[in-house]
Coordinates of C-alpha atoms in Angstrom, one line a residue:
M1 CA -61.6 -37.9 67.7
N2 CA -59.0 -40.6 67.0
I3 CA -55.3 -40.2 66.9
K4 CA -55.1 -40.2 63.1
R5 CA -57.3 -37.1 63.0
I6 CA -55.2 -35.4 65.5
F7 CA -52.1 -35.7 63.3
K8 CA -54.0 -35.0 60.0
V9 CA -53.0 -31.3 60.1
L10 CA -49.3 -32.1 60.4
A11 CA -48.8 -31.8 56.6
M12 CA -49.0 -28.0 57.1
A13 CA -45.8 -28.2 59.2
G14 CA -43.9 -28.7 55.9
V15 CA -43.7 -24.9 55.6
L16 CA -41.0 -25.1 58.2
A17 CA -39.2 -28.1 56.7
V18 CA -35.5 -27.8 56.1
P19 CA -33.8 -29.3 53.0
T20 CA -31.5 -32.3 53.6
T21 CA -28.2 -30.6 53.6
S22 CA -25.9 -29.3 56.3
C23 CA -27.3 -28.3 59.7
S24 CA -26.2 -24.8 58.7
D25 CA -28.2 -24.6 55.5
W26 CA -31.4 -23.9 57.4
L27 CA -29.9 -20.5 57.9
D28 CA -30.4 -19.7 54.2
V29 CA -34.1 -18.8 54.7
K30 CA -35.8 -17.1 51.7
M31 CA -38.1 -14.1 52.3
S32 CA -41.1 -16.1 51.0
D33 CA -40.3 -18.8 53.6
K34 CA -40.2 -16.2 56.4
I35 CA -43.6 -14.8 55.3
M36 CA -45.1 -18.4 55.4
E37 CA -43.5 -18.8 58.9
N38 CA -45.1 -15.6 60.2
T39 CA -48.5 -16.7 58.8
L40 CA -48.2 -20.1 60.5
F41 CA -47.6 -18.5 63.9
S42 CA -50.5 -16.0 63.5
T43 CA -52.9 -18.4 65.1
N44 CA -52.9 -20.7 68.1
N45 CA -53.6 -23.6 65.9
G46 CA -50.5 -22.7 63.9
F47 CA -48.4 -23.1 67.0
M48 CA -49.8 -26.6 67.5
T49 CA -49.3 -27.4 63.9
A50 CA -45.6 -26.4 64.1
L51 CA -45.1 -28.3 67.4
N52 CA -46.8 -31.4 66.0
G53 CA -44.7 -31.1 62.9
V54 CA -41.5 -31.5 65.0
Y55 CA -42.9 -34.6 66.7
M56 CA -43.8 -36.1 63.3
G57 CA -40.5 -35.2 61.9
M58 CA -38.8 -37.2 64.7
I59 CA -40.1 -40.4 63.0
D60 CA -37.3 -40.0 60.4
V61 CA -34.7 -40.2 63.2
Y62 CA -36.1 -42.0 66.2
G63 CA -38.7 -44.1 64.4
E64 CA -35.9 -46.4 63.2
D65 CA -32.2 -45.6 63.4
L66 CA -32.1 -44.3 67.0
S67 CA -34.5 -46.9 68.4
M68 CA -34.8 -50.4 66.9
G69 CA -32.2 -50.0 64.1
I70 CA -28.5 -49.2 63.8
I71 CA -28.0 -47.9 67.4
D72 CA -29.2 -51.2 68.8
V73 CA -27.0 -53.1 66.3
M74 CA -24.1 -51.1 67.7
A75 CA -25.0 -52.2 71.2
Q76 CA -24.3 -55.8 69.9
Y77 CA -27.7 -57.1 70.7
Y78 CA -27.8 -59.1 67.5
N79 CA -26.0 -61.9 65.7
M80 CA -23.7 -60.3 63.1
V81 CA -21.4 -63.2 62.5
N82 CA -22.5 -63.4 58.9
G83 CA -20.2 -61.3 56.8
N84 CA -23.0 -60.4 54.4
H85 CA -25.4 -59.0 57.0
T86 CA -27.0 -55.8 55.9
Y87 CA -25.9 -54.0 59.2
K88 CA -22.4 -55.4 59.5
V89 CA -20.9 -52.0 58.8
F90 CA -22.6 -50.6 61.9
A91 CA -21.9 -53.6 64.1
N92 CA -18.2 -53.3 63.3
Y93 CA -18.1 -49.5 63.8
Q94 CA -16.8 -49.0 60.2
Y95 CA -16.9 -45.2 60.3
D96 CA -15.0 -44.8 57.1
D97 CA -17.6 -46.9 55.1
D98 CA -19.8 -45.0 52.7
A99 CA -22.9 -46.6 54.1
F100 CA -22.1 -45.3 57.6
K101 CA -21.1 -41.8 56.3
K102 CA -24.4 -41.5 54.5
K103 CA -26.4 -42.5 57.5
S104 CA -24.4 -40.1 59.7
D105 CA -24.9 -37.2 57.3
N106 CA -28.7 -37.9 57.2
L107 CA -29.1 -38.1 60.9
W108 CA -27.1 -35.0 61.6
T109 CA -29.0 -33.0 58.9
K110 CA -32.5 -34.1 59.9
M111 CA -31.9 -33.5 63.6
Y112 CA -30.5 -30.0 63.2
A113 CA -33.4 -29.2 60.8
L114 CA -35.8 -30.2 63.5
I115 CA -33.9 -28.2 66.1
A116 CA -34.1 -25.2 63.7
N117 CA -37.9 -25.6 63.6
V118 CA -38.1 -25.7 67.3
N119 CA -36.1 -22.6 67.7
G120 CA -38.4 -20.8 65.3
L121 CA -41.3 -21.9 67.4
L122 CA -39.6 -20.7 70.6
V123 CA -39.0 -17.3 69.2
H124 CA -42.6 -16.8 68.2
C125 CA -43.8 -18.1 71.7
D126 CA -42.3 -15.0 73.3
E127 CA -43.1 -12.4 70.7
E128 CA -45.0 -9.4 71.8
G129 CA -48.7 -9.9 71.0
T130 CA -48.1 -13.7 70.4
A131 CA -51.2 -15.6 69.1
L132 CA -50.4 -18.4 71.5
R133 CA -53.1 -18.5 74.2
P134 CA -52.0 -18.2 77.8
E135 CA -53.2 -21.8 78.8
Y136 CA -51.2 -23.2 75.9
Y137 CA -48.0 -21.2 76.5
P138 CA -46.3 -23.2 79.3
I139 CA -47.1 -26.5 77.6
V140 CA -46.0 -25.5 74.1
K141 CA -42.9 -23.7 75.2
G142 CA -42.1 -26.4 77.8
E143 CA -42.3 -29.2 75.2
A144 CA -40.4 -27.2 72.6
L145 CA -37.5 -26.6 75.1
A146 CA -37.5 -30.3 76.0
L147 CA -37.4 -31.3 72.3
R148 CA -34.4 -29.0 71.7
A149 CA -32.6 -30.4 74.7
M150 CA -33.4 -34.1 73.9
M151 CA -32.1 -33.8 70.3
H152 CA -29.0 -32.0 71.2
F153 CA -28.3 -34.5 74.0
D154 CA -28.6 -37.4 71.6
L155 CA -26.3 -35.7 69.1
L156 CA -23.8 -35.2 71.9
R157 CA -24.2 -38.9 73.0
L158 CA -23.4 -39.9 69.4
Y159 CA -20.7 -37.4 68.4
G160 CA -19.1 -36.5 71.7
P161 CA -16.9 -38.5 74.0
S162 CA -18.0 -40.1 77.3
Y163 CA -18.3 -37.4 79.9
S164 CA -15.3 -37.1 82.3
E165 CA -13.1 -34.4 83.9
S166 CA -10.6 -35.0 81.2
A167 CA -13.1 -35.0 78.3
K168 CA -15.5 -32.3 79.3
S169 CA -13.5 -29.5 77.6
I170 CA -13.3 -31.4 74.2
I171 CA -15.0 -29.5 71.4
T172 CA -17.8 -31.5 69.9
I173 CA -21.2 -30.3 68.4
P174 CA -23.0 -26.9 68.1
Y175 CA -25.8 -26.1 70.5
Q176 CA -28.2 -24.2 68.2
E177 CA -30.6 -22.0 70.2
D178 CA -31.5 -18.9 68.3
E179 CA -32.6 -17.6 64.9
K180 CA -29.4 -15.7 64.1
R181 CA -28.2 -16.3 60.5
D182 CA -24.8 -17.4 61.7
I183 CA -23.0 -20.7 61.8
T184 CA -23.0 -21.7 65.4
P185 CA -19.5 -22.6 66.8
L186 CA -18.8 -26.1 67.9
R187 CA -19.0 -26.3 71.7
S188 CA -17.4 -28.3 74.5
V189 CA -19.0 -31.3 76.0
E190 CA -19.6 -29.4 79.2
Y191 CA -21.1 -26.5 77.4
V192 CA -23.6 -28.7 75.6
V193 CA -24.5 -30.8 78.7
D194 CA -25.1 -27.6 80.7
R195 CA -27.4 -26.2 78.1
V196 CA -29.3 -29.5 77.8
I197 CA -29.8 -29.3 81.6
R198 CA -30.8 -25.6 81.5
D199 CA -33.5 -26.2 78.8
L200 CA -34.8 -29.3 80.6
E201 CA -35.0 -27.4 83.9
E202 CA -36.9 -24.6 82.3
A203 CA -39.2 -27.1 80.6
S204 CA -39.9 -28.8 83.9
R205 CA -40.7 -25.5 85.6
L206 CA -43.2 -24.6 82.8
L207 CA -44.9 -28.1 82.8
K208 CA -44.9 -28.6 86.6
D209 CA -48.2 -26.8 87.2
S210 CA -49.7 -26.9 83.7
D211 CA -49.3 -30.4 82.3
P212 CA -52.7 -31.9 82.0
V213 CA -51.2 -35.3 82.7
F214 CA -51.6 -34.4 86.4
T215 CA -55.3 -33.6 86.2
S216 CA -56.6 -35.7 83.3
G217 CA -54.0 -38.5 83.1
V218 CA -52.5 -39.8 79.9
G219 CA -55.6 -39.2 77.9
N220 CA -55.3 -42.2 75.7
A221 CA -58.7 -42.0 74.2
V222 CA -60.7 -39.1 72.9
T223 CA -64.4 -39.8 72.6
S224 CA -65.6 -36.5 71.0
D225 CA -65.1 -35.4 67.4
D226 CA -65.9 -31.7 67.6
G227 CA -62.7 -30.0 66.9
L228 CA -58.9 -30.4 66.9
E229 CA -58.3 -28.2 70.0
R230 CA -60.1 -30.7 72.2
A231 CA -57.4 -33.2 71.5
D232 CA -54.4 -30.9 71.9
F233 CA -53.6 -32.0 75.4
T234 CA -54.4 -35.7 75.1
Y235 CA -52.2 -38.7 74.3
R236 CA -49.6 -37.3 76.7
Q237 CA -47.4 -40.3 76.2
L238 CA -46.8 -39.1 72.7
R239 CA -45.5 -35.7 74.0
L240 CA -42.7 -34.7 76.2
N241 CA -44.8 -34.4 79.3
Y242 CA -43.5 -33.6 82.8
F243 CA -42.5 -37.2 83.6
A244 CA -40.7 -37.6 80.3
V245 CA -38.8 -34.4 80.8
Q246 CA -37.8 -35.2 84.4
T247 CA -36.5 -38.6 83.3
L248 CA -34.5 -37.0 80.5
L249 CA -33.1 -34.6 83.1
A250 CA -32.1 -37.5 85.4
R251 CA -30.5 -39.1 82.3
A252 CA -28.5 -35.9 81.6
Y253 CA -27.3 -35.5 85.2
L254 CA -26.2 -39.1 85.2
W255 CA -24.4 -38.6 82.0
K256 CA -22.6 -35.7 83.7
G257 CA -21.7 -38.0 86.6
D258 CA -23.9 -36.3 89.1
K259 CA -25.5 -39.3 90.7
T260 CA -26.9 -37.4 93.7
T261 CA -29.1 -35.1 91.5
A262 CA -30.0 -38.0 89.1
Y263 CA -31.2 -40.0 92.1
R264 CA -33.2 -37.2 93.6
I265 CA -35.0 -36.5 90.3
A266 CA -35.7 -40.2 89.6
T267 CA -37.1 -40.9 93.0
E268 CA -38.8 -37.6 94.0
E269 CA -39.9 -36.1 90.7
V270 CA -40.7 -39.3 88.8
I271 CA -41.4 -42.3 90.9
K272 CA -43.1 -40.6 93.8
K273 CA -45.1 -38.1 91.7
N274 CA -46.2 -40.8 89.4
T275 CA -47.7 -42.6 92.4
V276 CA -51.1 -41.0 93.2
D277 CA -51.9 -43.5 96.0
E278 CA -51.3 -47.1 96.8
K279 CA -53.6 -48.3 94.0
T280 CA -53.2 -45.6 91.4
M281 CA -50.4 -44.4 89.2
I282 CA -50.5 -41.9 86.4
F283 CA -48.4 -44.2 84.3
P284 CA -49.2 -47.6 85.8
W285 CA -47.4 -50.8 85.4
T286 CA -48.8 -52.9 82.5
T287 CA -51.0 -55.7 83.7
Q288 CA -50.8 -59.4 82.8
A289 CA -54.1 -59.1 81.0
Q290 CA -52.7 -56.4 78.8
V291 CA -49.4 -58.3 78.2
E292 CA -51.2 -61.5 77.3
A293 CA -54.2 -60.1 75.3
D294 CA -55.2 -62.4 72.5
N295 CA -53.7 -61.4 69.1
K296 CA -52.8 -57.9 70.4
N297 CA -50.6 -58.4 73.4
D298 CA -49.0 -55.3 74.7
L299 CA -45.3 -56.2 74.5
L300 CA -44.3 -52.6 74.8
F301 CA -45.6 -52.4 78.4
S302 CA -47.1 -49.2 76.9
S303 CA -49.0 -47.9 80.0
E304 CA -45.5 -47.3 81.5
V305 CA -44.1 -45.4 78.5
F306 CA -43.5 -41.7 79.3
F307 CA -42.7 -40.7 75.7
A308 CA -43.0 -42.5 72.4
I309 CA -43.0 -41.7 68.7
Y310 CA -46.3 -42.5 67.0
H311 CA -45.6 -44.3 63.8
S312 CA -48.7 -45.2 61.8
K313 CA -46.8 -47.6 59.6
R314 CA -44.7 -49.2 62.3
S315 CA -45.6 -52.7 61.0
T316 CA -43.4 -52.0 58.0
L317 CA -40.4 -51.6 60.3
D318 CA -41.2 -54.9 61.9
S319 CA -41.2 -56.4 58.4
R320 CA -37.9 -54.7 57.6
Y321 CA -36.0 -55.7 60.7
F322 CA -37.5 -58.6 62.5
S323 CA -39.9 -60.6 60.4
G324 CA -39.4 -64.4 60.3
A325 CA -39.8 -64.1 56.5
L326 CA -36.5 -62.2 56.3
S327 CA -33.2 -64.0 55.4
L328 CA -30.6 -64.2 58.1
T329 CA -28.5 -61.6 56.2
S330 CA -31.3 -59.0 56.8
R331 CA -33.1 -60.0 60.0
L332 CA -32.0 -58.7 63.4
T333 CA -31.9 -61.8 65.6
V334 CA -29.9 -63.2 68.5
V335 CA -27.6 -66.2 67.9
G336 CA -29.3 -69.6 68.3
S337 CA -32.0 -71.8 66.9
N338 CA -34.6 -71.9 69.7
P339 CA -35.1 -70.3 73.1
A340 CA -33.3 -73.1 75.0
N341 CA -30.3 -73.2 72.6
S342 CA -29.7 -69.5 72.0
Q343 CA -28.6 -66.3 73.6
L344 CA -31.9 -65.9 75.4
P345 CA -31.0 -67.8 78.6
I346 CA -27.9 -65.5 78.8
L347 CA -29.8 -62.3 78.2
Y348 CA -32.7 -63.3 80.5
D349 CA -31.9 -64.7 83.9
D350 CA -35.5 -66.1 84.3
P351 CA -36.1 -67.1 80.7
N352 CA -39.0 -69.4 81.4
N353 CA -41.1 -66.8 83.2
D354 CA -39.9 -63.4 82.1
W355 CA -42.5 -62.0 79.7
R356 CA -39.6 -60.2 77.8
S357 CA -38.3 -63.7 77.0
T358 CA -41.4 -65.9 76.8
L359 CA -43.6 -63.6 74.8
M360 CA -41.2 -61.5 72.7
W361 CA -39.4 -64.2 70.8
A362 CA -40.6 -66.8 68.3
V363 CA -38.8 -69.5 66.3
Q364 CA -38.6 -69.3 62.5
T365 CA -37.8 -72.5 60.7
S366 CA -36.3 -71.8 57.3
T367 CA -37.8 -73.6 54.2
G368 CA -34.8 -72.9 52.0
E369 CA -31.1 -72.8 52.5
A370 CA -30.1 -71.2 55.8
S371 CA -27.2 -68.8 56.3
G372 CA -26.4 -68.4 59.9
G373 CA -22.7 -67.6 59.8
D374 CA -19.5 -68.4 58.0
D375 CA -20.7 -72.0 58.0
D376 CA -24.3 -73.3 58.1
N377 CA -23.6 -74.6 61.6
D378 CA -21.8 -72.7 64.4
D379 CA -20.5 -74.1 67.6
D380 CA -21.6 -72.7 70.9
D381 CA -19.5 -72.7 74.0
D382 CA -20.4 -76.3 74.8
G383 CA -19.3 -77.6 71.5
E384 CA -23.0 -78.3 70.5
K385 CA -24.0 -77.6 66.9
V386 CA -26.5 -74.8 66.5
D387 CA -29.1 -75.6 63.8
A388 CA -28.9 -72.7 61.4
S389 CA -32.1 -73.8 59.7
S390 CA -34.0 -72.4 62.6
S391 CA -33.6 -69.0 64.2
L392 CA -35.4 -66.5 66.5
Y393 CA -37.2 -63.3 65.6
L394 CA -38.4 -60.5 67.8
L395 CA -42.2 -60.0 68.2
K396 CA -42.0 -56.7 70.2
Y397 CA -43.0 -54.5 67.3
G398 CA -45.3 -57.0 65.5
D399 CA -48.7 -55.9 64.3
A400 CA -51.9 -57.1 65.8
G401 CA -53.1 -60.5 64.7
R402 CA -55.7 -61.1 62.0
E403 CA -58.2 -62.2 64.6
A404 CA -57.7 -59.2 66.9
E405 CA -60.7 -57.2 67.8
L406 CA -59.6 -53.5 67.9
D407 CA -61.5 -50.7 69.4
G408 CA -59.3 -47.8 68.5
T409 CA -57.6 -47.4 71.9
E410 CA -54.6 -49.7 71.0
T411 CA -52.2 -46.8 70.6
Y412 CA -49.3 -49.1 71.5
L413 CA -49.6 -50.8 68.1
H414 CA -48.1 -47.7 66.6
M415 CA -45.7 -46.6 69.4
I416 CA -41.9 -46.7 69.5
P417 CA -40.9 -46.1 73.1
L418 CA -38.1 -43.6 73.9
I419 CA -38.5 -42.9 77.6
R420 CA -40.2 -45.2 80.1
L421 CA -41.0 -45.6 83.8
S422 CA -38.5 -48.4 84.4
E423 CA -35.6 -46.2 83.5
A424 CA -36.3 -44.1 86.5
Y425 CA -36.2 -47.2 88.7
L426 CA -32.9 -48.2 87.0
I427 CA -31.4 -44.8 87.6
A428 CA -32.5 -45.0 91.2
A429 CA -31.0 -48.5 91.6
E430 CA -27.7 -47.4 90.1
C431 CA -27.5 -44.3 92.3
A432 CA -28.9 -45.8 95.5
A433 CA -26.9 -45.5 98.7
T434 CA -26.9 -49.2 99.6
P435 CA -27.3 -52.5 97.7
E436 CA -30.4 -53.2 99.7
E437 CA -32.1 -50.1 98.5
A438 CA -31.0 -50.7 94.9
L439 CA -32.5 -54.2 94.9
E440 CA -35.9 -52.8 95.9
Y441 CA -35.9 -50.7 92.8
L442 CA -34.8 -53.5 90.6
M443 CA -37.3 -55.9 92.0
A444 CA -40.1 -53.4 91.4
I445 CA -39.3 -53.8 87.7
R446 CA -38.9 -57.5 87.8
V447 CA -42.1 -58.3 89.6
H448 CA -44.0 -56.5 86.8
R449 CA -42.1 -58.6 84.2
N450 CA -43.2 -61.9 85.8
C451 CA -39.7 -62.7 87.0
H452 CA -39.8 -65.3 89.8
M453 CA -36.1 -65.6 90.5
T454 CA -34.7 -63.6 93.4
I455 CA -31.6 -61.5 92.8
T456 CA -29.0 -60.6 95.4
A457 CA -26.2 -58.1 95.8
T458 CA -23.8 -57.3 98.6
S459 CA -21.9 -54.5 97.0
M460 CA -22.5 -51.7 94.6
D461 CA -20.3 -53.4 92.0
E462 CA -22.7 -56.3 92.1
V463 CA -25.6 -53.8 91.8
K464 CA -23.9 -52.3 88.7
E465 CA -23.8 -55.7 87.0
L466 CA -27.5 -56.3 87.9
V467 CA -28.5 -52.9 86.6
T468 CA -26.6 -53.5 83.3
K469 CA -28.3 -56.8 82.7
E470 CA -31.7 -55.4 83.6
F471 CA -31.2 -52.4 81.4
A472 CA -30.3 -54.6 78.4
R473 CA -33.5 -56.7 78.9
E474 CA -35.7 -53.7 79.4
M475 CA -34.5 -51.4 76.5
L476 CA -34.3 -53.9 73.6
G477 CA -35.5 -52.2 70.5
E478 CA -35.5 -48.7 72.1
G479 CA -32.1 -47.4 71.3
Q480 CA -30.7 -46.8 74.8
L481 CA -28.2 -49.6 75.5
F482 CA -25.4 -48.3 73.3
F483 CA -25.5 -45.0 75.2
Y484 CA -25.6 -46.8 78.6
Y485 CA -22.5 -48.7 77.7
K486 CA -20.9 -45.5 76.4
R487 CA -21.7 -43.6 79.6
L488 CA -19.9 -46.2 81.7
N489 CA -17.2 -46.6 79.0
L490 CA -17.5 -50.3 79.2
D491 CA -14.9 -52.3 77.3
Q492 CA -16.7 -55.6 77.7
F493 CA -20.4 -56.5 77.4
L494 CA -22.8 -59.2 76.1
N495 CA -22.0 -60.4 72.6
G496 CA -25.1 -61.1 70.5
S497 CA -23.2 -63.2 68.0
E498 CA -21.9 -65.8 70.5
I499 CA -23.9 -67.8 73.1
G500 CA -22.5 -66.7 76.4
G501 CA -19.8 -64.7 74.7
T502 CA -18.3 -61.3 75.7
Y503 CA -17.8 -58.5 73.2
E504 CA -14.5 -56.8 73.5
M505 CA -15.2 -53.1 72.8
L506 CA -12.7 -50.6 71.7
T507 CA -13.8 -47.6 73.7
D508 CA -12.8 -45.2 70.9
N509 CA -15.6 -46.7 68.8
Y510 CA -18.2 -45.2 71.1
Q511 CA -17.7 -41.8 69.5
W512 CA -18.9 -41.1 66.0
P513 CA -16.8 -38.8 63.9
L514 CA -18.3 -35.4 62.9
P515 CA -20.1 -36.0 59.7
D516 CA -18.7 -35.0 56.3
V517 CA -21.7 -32.8 55.6
E518 CA -20.8 -30.5 58.5
I519 CA -17.0 -30.6 58.0
N520 CA -17.4 -29.7 54.4
K521 CA -19.8 -26.9 55.2
R522 CA -17.5 -25.3 57.7
G523 CA -14.3 -26.0 55.8
S524 CA -12.7 -27.0 59.0
I525 CA -13.9 -28.7 62.2
N526 CA -12.3 -25.8 64.1
N527 CA -14.6 -23.2 62.7

């Protein structure tokens, strides 16, 4: 059974879909909808259909905006000098602009709709006489709790302030966790983070002894075609498995400022448990052969990905954001005309060896009139003219080449990574007791990215700078850098629009305003 067959039944999940209105409108459930919901949860397969439906629904949020799209634009990865660029509004944090407001309304609505569906699933999991089979229960409930926590956490990271003693009591978003037909109150930052952690801890407990990833591995290929249930527990990198949940938990504790717990989870629960023995890992580092495979090189380092969205039409997103055929007012690209004369030697400290530099970027030479900035030529820091008729485009999400020989196991061609192994190493490095220990975790990543240059640090401040740079290199196109900057409340970081330049960030811009769709529904943000 291939992965397309696995997700074929997901259309049924529409019975739980919520209209695109306020997060509170899901509460207006008609009796006919309730009957359909009860019918869905009358079988074990119905539970799987509902759970799969949430994963598929996440494509609308994480398959673009909160991965390769606007959230990475807001991290200043890309060259937004051109005043006509499609994403200029987001790069400039223009929260009063109609384009931003529409985007915010849609994200808020879709995420709370998915959360509502998860809550319905969770209620039915624990009903007396539930149709959910015992061997399915800990996996289905564990993943559902993790999904609820993850989406609330990302809503908090968008709409809440950076966590601090002075900010933790600030009222921010609702934490929706039951089926009551009431509008849930807006909660404090601390309240939301604590419930994210609670749900992830419970998910971890449920998955610890039941996740098939420990006994069967990731399960990236299913050879039989004799029924959907045989595939329920395969493709664990497309599910919130134990390792994904633990990394999320470390991420949440780090957001809260608890480095001790974040370090313990990253090292003990993720790095060590992922290592079966000296030669075997459950989620292994991607090999050179995989990275350099002809016409289908694995630029996602997909064997290391703990959790990804499966997007069957991912190539359309590559065409929309990165394709060399796009004009410079639409393409997401770093400043510069070629790898040597661009932002790449700034972003990558070993640009001639690092696979993230040498394999992920290509040069596009325009055949028509170029538009690279306010003028056709921009000066870099050395006063040298940058040829705007050539520019760079990202290959990370490109489709397989026409000559590629595919055997059906190339799941990575449709993946959008959201949680990966290297994040655990980055958390461990940031929270390490000494610079020497931190460097070991950083070098573990770098050696598997073909970096030959040695890095040094004699203080934890120097470690912080190294972690920040490695994080930016590692998470490009995956929607995490903006949140990393926000967690640290950085007021300066790399500027994608100026070679070697620094972006001066107004820290107030890290927090999105509560969307109009919710304010209008409540009548007041104090409700």
